[in-house]
Short mmCIF file of C-alpha atoms and ligand atoms in Angstrom, two decimals:
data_model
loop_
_atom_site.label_atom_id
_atom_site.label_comp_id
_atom_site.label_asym_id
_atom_site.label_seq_id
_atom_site.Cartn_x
_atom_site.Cartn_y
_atom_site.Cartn_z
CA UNK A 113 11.60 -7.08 -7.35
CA UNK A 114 8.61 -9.15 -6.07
CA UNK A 115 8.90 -10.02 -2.30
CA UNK A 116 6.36 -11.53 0.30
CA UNK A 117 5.46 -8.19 2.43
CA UNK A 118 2.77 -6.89 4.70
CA UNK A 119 2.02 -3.23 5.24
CA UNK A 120 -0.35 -1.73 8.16
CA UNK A 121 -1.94 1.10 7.19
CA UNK A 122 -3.21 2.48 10.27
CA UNK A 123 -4.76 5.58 8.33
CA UNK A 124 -6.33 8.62 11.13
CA UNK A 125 -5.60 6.11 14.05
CA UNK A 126 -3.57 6.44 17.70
CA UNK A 127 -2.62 9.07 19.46
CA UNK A 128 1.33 9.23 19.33
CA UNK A 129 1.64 7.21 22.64
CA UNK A 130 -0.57 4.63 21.18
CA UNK A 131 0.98 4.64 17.92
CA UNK A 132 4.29 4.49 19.84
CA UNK A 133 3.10 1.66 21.88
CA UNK A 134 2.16 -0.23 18.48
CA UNK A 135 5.09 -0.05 16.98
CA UNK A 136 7.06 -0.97 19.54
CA UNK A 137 4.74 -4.63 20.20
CA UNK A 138 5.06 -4.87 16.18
CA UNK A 139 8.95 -4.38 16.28
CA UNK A 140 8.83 -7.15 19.42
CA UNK A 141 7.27 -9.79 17.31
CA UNK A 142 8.49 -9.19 14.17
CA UNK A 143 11.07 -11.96 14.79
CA UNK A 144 8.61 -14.63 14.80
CA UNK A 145 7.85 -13.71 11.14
CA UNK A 146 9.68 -14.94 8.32
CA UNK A 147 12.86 -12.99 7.80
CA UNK A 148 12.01 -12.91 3.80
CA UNK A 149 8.53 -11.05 4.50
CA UNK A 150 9.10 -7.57 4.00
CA UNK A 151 7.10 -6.18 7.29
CA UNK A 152 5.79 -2.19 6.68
CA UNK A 153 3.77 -0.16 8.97
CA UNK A 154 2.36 2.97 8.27
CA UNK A 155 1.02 5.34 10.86
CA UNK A 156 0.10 9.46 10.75
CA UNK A 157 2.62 11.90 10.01
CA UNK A 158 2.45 13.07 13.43
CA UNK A 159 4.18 9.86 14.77
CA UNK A 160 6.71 8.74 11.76
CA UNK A 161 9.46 10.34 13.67
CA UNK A 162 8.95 8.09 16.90
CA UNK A 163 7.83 4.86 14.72
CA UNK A 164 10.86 4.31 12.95
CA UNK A 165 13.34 5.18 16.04
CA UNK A 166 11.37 2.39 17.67
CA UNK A 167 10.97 -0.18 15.12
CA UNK A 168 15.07 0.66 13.89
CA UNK A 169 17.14 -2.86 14.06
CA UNK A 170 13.70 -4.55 14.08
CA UNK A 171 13.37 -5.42 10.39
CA UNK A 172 9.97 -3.27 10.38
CA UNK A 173 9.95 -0.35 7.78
CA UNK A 174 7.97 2.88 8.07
CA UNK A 175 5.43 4.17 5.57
CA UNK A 176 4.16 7.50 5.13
CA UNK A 177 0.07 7.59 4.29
CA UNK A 178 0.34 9.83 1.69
CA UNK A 179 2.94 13.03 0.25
CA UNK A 180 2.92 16.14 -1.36
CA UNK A 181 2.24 16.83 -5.41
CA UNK A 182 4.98 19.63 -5.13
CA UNK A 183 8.62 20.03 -3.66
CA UNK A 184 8.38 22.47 -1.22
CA UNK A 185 7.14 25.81 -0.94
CA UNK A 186 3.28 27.86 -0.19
CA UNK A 187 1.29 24.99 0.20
CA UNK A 188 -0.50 25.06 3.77
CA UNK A 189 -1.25 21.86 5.55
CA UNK A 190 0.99 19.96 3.11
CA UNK A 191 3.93 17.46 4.26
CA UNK A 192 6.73 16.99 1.29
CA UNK A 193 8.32 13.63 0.58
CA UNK A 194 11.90 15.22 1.25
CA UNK A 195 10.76 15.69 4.69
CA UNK A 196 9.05 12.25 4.83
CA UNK A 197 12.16 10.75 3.38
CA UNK A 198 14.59 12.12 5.72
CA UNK A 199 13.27 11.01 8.75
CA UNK A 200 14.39 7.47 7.80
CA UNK A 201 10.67 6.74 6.41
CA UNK A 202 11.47 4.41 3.43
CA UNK A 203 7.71 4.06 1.74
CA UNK A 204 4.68 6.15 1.01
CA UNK A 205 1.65 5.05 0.13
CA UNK A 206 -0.43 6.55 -2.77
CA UNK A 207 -3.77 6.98 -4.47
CA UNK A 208 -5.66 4.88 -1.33
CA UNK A 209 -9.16 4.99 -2.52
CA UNK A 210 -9.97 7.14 0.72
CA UNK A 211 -7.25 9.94 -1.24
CA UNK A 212 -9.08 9.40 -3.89
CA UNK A 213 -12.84 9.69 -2.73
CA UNK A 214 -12.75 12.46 -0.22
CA UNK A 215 -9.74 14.46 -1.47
CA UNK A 216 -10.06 14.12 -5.15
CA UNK A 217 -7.13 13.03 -6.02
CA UNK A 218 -6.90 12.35 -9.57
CA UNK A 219 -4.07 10.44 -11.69
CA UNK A 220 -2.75 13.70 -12.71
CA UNK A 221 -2.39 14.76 -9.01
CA UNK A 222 -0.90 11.39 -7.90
CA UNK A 223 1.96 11.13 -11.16
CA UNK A 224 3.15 14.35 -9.44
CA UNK A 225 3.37 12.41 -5.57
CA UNK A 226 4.27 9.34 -7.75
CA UNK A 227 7.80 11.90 -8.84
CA UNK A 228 8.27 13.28 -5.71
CA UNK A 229 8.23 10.00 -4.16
CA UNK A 230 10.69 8.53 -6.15
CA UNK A 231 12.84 11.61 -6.87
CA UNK A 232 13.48 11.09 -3.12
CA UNK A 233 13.56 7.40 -2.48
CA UNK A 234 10.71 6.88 -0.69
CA UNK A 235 9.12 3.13 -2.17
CA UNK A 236 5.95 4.21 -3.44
CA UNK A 237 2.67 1.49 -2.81
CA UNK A 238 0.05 2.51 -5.38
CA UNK A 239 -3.28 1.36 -4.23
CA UNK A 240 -5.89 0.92 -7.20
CA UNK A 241 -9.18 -0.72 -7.09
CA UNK A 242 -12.91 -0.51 -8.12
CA UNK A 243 -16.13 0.36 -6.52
CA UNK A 244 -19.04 -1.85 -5.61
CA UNK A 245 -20.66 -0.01 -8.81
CA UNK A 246 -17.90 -0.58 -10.98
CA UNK A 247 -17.57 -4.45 -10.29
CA UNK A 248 -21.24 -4.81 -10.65
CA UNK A 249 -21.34 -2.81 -13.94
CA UNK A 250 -18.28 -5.56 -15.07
CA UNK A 251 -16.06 -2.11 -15.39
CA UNK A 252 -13.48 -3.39 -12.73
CA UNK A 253 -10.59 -4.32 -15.13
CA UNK A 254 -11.60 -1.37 -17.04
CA UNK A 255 -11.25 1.12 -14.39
CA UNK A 256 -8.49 -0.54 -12.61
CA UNK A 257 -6.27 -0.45 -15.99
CA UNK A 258 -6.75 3.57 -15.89
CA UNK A 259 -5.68 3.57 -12.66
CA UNK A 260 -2.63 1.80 -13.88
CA UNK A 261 -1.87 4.53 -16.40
CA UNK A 262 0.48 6.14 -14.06
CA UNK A 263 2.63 3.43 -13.75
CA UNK A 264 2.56 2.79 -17.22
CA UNK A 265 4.20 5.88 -17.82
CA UNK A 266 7.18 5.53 -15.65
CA UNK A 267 10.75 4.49 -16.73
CA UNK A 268 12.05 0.93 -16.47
CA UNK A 269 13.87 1.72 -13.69
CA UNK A 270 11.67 3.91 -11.33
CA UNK A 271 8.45 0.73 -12.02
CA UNK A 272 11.25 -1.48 -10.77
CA UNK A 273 10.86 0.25 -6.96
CA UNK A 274 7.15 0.46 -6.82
CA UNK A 275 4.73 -1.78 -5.18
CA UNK A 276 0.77 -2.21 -6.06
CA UNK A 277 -1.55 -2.42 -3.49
CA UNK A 278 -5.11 -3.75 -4.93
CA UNK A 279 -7.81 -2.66 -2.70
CA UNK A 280 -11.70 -3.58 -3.98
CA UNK A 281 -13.46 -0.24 -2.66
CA UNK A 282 -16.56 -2.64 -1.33
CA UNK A 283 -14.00 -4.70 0.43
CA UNK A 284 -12.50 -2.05 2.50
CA UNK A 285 -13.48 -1.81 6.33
CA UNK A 286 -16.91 -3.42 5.59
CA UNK A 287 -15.75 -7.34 6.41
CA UNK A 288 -16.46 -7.64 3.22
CA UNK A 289 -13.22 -9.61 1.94
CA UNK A 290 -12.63 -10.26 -2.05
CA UNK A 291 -12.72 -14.02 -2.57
CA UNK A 292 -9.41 -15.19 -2.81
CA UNK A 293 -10.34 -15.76 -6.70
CA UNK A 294 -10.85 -12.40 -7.48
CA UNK A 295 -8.16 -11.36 -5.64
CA UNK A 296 -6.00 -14.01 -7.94
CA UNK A 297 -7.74 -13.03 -10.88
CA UNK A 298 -7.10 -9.03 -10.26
CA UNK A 299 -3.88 -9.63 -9.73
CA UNK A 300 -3.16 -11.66 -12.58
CA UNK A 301 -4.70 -8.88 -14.64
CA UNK A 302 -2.34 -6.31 -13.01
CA UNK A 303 0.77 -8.16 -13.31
CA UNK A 304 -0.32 -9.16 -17.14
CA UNK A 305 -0.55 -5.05 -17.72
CA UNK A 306 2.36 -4.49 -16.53
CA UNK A 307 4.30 -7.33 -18.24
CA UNK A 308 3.07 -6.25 -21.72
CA UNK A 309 4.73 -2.51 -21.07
CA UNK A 310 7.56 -3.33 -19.28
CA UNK A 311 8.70 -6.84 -20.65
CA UNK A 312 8.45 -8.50 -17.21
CA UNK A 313 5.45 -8.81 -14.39
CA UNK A 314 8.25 -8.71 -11.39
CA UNK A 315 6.61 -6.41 -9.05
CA UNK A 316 4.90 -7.04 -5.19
CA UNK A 317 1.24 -6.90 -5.63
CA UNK A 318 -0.72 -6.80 -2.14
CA UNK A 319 -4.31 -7.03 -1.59
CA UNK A 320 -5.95 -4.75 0.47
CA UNK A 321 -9.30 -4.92 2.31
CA UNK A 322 -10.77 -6.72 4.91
CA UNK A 323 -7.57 -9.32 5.48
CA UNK A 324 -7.61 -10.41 8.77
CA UNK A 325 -5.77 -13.63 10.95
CA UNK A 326 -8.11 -15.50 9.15
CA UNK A 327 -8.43 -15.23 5.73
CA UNK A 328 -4.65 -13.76 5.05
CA UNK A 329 -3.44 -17.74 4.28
CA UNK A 330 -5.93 -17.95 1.38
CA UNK A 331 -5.50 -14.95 -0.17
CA UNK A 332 -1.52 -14.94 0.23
CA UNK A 333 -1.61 -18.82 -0.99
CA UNK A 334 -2.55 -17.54 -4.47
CA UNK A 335 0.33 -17.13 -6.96
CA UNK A 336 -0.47 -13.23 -8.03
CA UNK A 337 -0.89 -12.23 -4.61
CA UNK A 338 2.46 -11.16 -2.70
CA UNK A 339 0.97 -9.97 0.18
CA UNK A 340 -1.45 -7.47 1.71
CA UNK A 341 -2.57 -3.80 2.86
CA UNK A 342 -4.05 -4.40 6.50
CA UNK A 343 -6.43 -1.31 7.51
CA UNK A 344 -8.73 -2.62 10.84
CA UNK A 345 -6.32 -5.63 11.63
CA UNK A 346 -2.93 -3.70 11.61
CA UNK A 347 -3.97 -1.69 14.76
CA UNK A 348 -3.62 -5.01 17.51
CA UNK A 349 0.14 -6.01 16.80
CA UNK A 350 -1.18 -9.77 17.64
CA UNK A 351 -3.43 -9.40 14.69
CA UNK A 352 -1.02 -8.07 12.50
CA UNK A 353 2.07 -10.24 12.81
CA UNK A 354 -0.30 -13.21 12.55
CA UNK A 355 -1.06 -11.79 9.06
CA UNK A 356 2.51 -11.34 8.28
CA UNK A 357 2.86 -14.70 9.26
CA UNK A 358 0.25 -16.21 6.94
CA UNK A 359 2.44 -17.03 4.10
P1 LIG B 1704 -9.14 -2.71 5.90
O1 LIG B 1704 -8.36 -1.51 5.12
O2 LIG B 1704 -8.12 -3.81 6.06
O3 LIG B 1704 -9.57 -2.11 7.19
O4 LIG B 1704 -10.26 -3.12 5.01
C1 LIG B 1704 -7.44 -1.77 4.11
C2 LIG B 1704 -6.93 -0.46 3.55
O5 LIG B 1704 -7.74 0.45 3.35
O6 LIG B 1704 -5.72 -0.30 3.31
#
């Protein structure tokens, strides 16, 4: 279903008092945002437990950064998405191009998170995007519609509970914003992919990098774009409801 939400992915960011203290100024304000904006944070793994006893009651969800490829089992250093899921965390985000650059994670790797997501309710938000190479080359539909391939191959139902975060590589922590065109035009690309396989285009899209206070009206004023993925401006609650409330 295709809602108006904002997500703050604070990626390797706060201590757990910090995070704590975020959450807790996020959950505060939340009521001067829109009761129909879906409001998401997403902080480490080492504070999920805290976040969402704090932000409970608030209308603020909690989002994992990223889960494990298997169920359970030898796998060091690895966090599962039953033990995400059953701390009350209802969303996970997947395939950020950060996952993707420095821990090679392929489409193969994330259809596996992409199962173990939904095999245990979590929401999964799939981030795909292009490099600054890529856009230049003209390759950025191209590359994006791989990167769709794994949603492509889900069933009716499970596509139905996922949300698409587009996030332009070049655009992410460098200031360097998409325009709100080819944000639009992205979007409408996604949304047209996903039409032809599944019959119908009814899914959140959110744009990732570089929204801030001050370009979030623009970007969210375009019809393909449902929203966003804050990085740098979901860590100063002000910042962050102000984008939530840019609708
Ligand atoms: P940014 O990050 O808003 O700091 O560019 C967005 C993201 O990576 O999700």
């Amino acid at each position: 279903m295709r809602k108006n939400m904002v997500a703050g992915n604070w990626k390797m960011n706060t201590t757990p008092a910090q995070g704590l203290e975020l959450a807790q100024a996020v959950a505060a304000g939340r009521k001067g945002v829109s009761k129909d904006t879906v409001v998401v944070v997403a902080p480490p793994f080492t504070h999920l437990s805290e976040v969402v006893k704090a932000t409970k009651g608030h209308g603020v969800a909690v989002a994992a950064q990223n889960c494990a490829a298997e169920a359970k089992g030898a796998y060091t250093g690895e966090v599962s998405a039953e033990m995400i899921a059953s701390l009350g965390v209802e969303y996970v985000i997947l395939g950020h191009s950060e996952r993707r650059q420095y821990y090679g994670e392929t489409s193969e790797v994330l259809a596996k998170k992409m199962a173990q997501a939904l095999a245990n309710r979590l929401t999964p938000i799939f981030c795909v995007g292009e490099s600054l190479g890529e856009r230049e080359d003209g390759r950025h539909e191209a590359v994006v519609g791989e990167q769709l391939e794994v949603l492509l191959s889900l069933s009716a139902e499970d596509f139905g509970r996922v949300v698409v975060a587009y996030e332009p590589v070049w655009a992410i922590g460098t200031g360097r914003t998409a325009t709100a065109e080819q944000a639009q035009d992205m979007h409408a690309f996604i949304r047209g992919r996903l039409k032809a396989k599944f019959g119908h285009g009814d899914c959140t899209i959110l744009y990732g990098g570089s929204a801030n206070p001050a370009n979030a009206h623009e970007l969210f004023g375009k019809p393909d774009v449902d929203g966003g993925l804050i990085g740098g401006a979901s860590l100063k609650a002000a910042d962050f409801l102000a984008v939530a409330g840019s609708f």
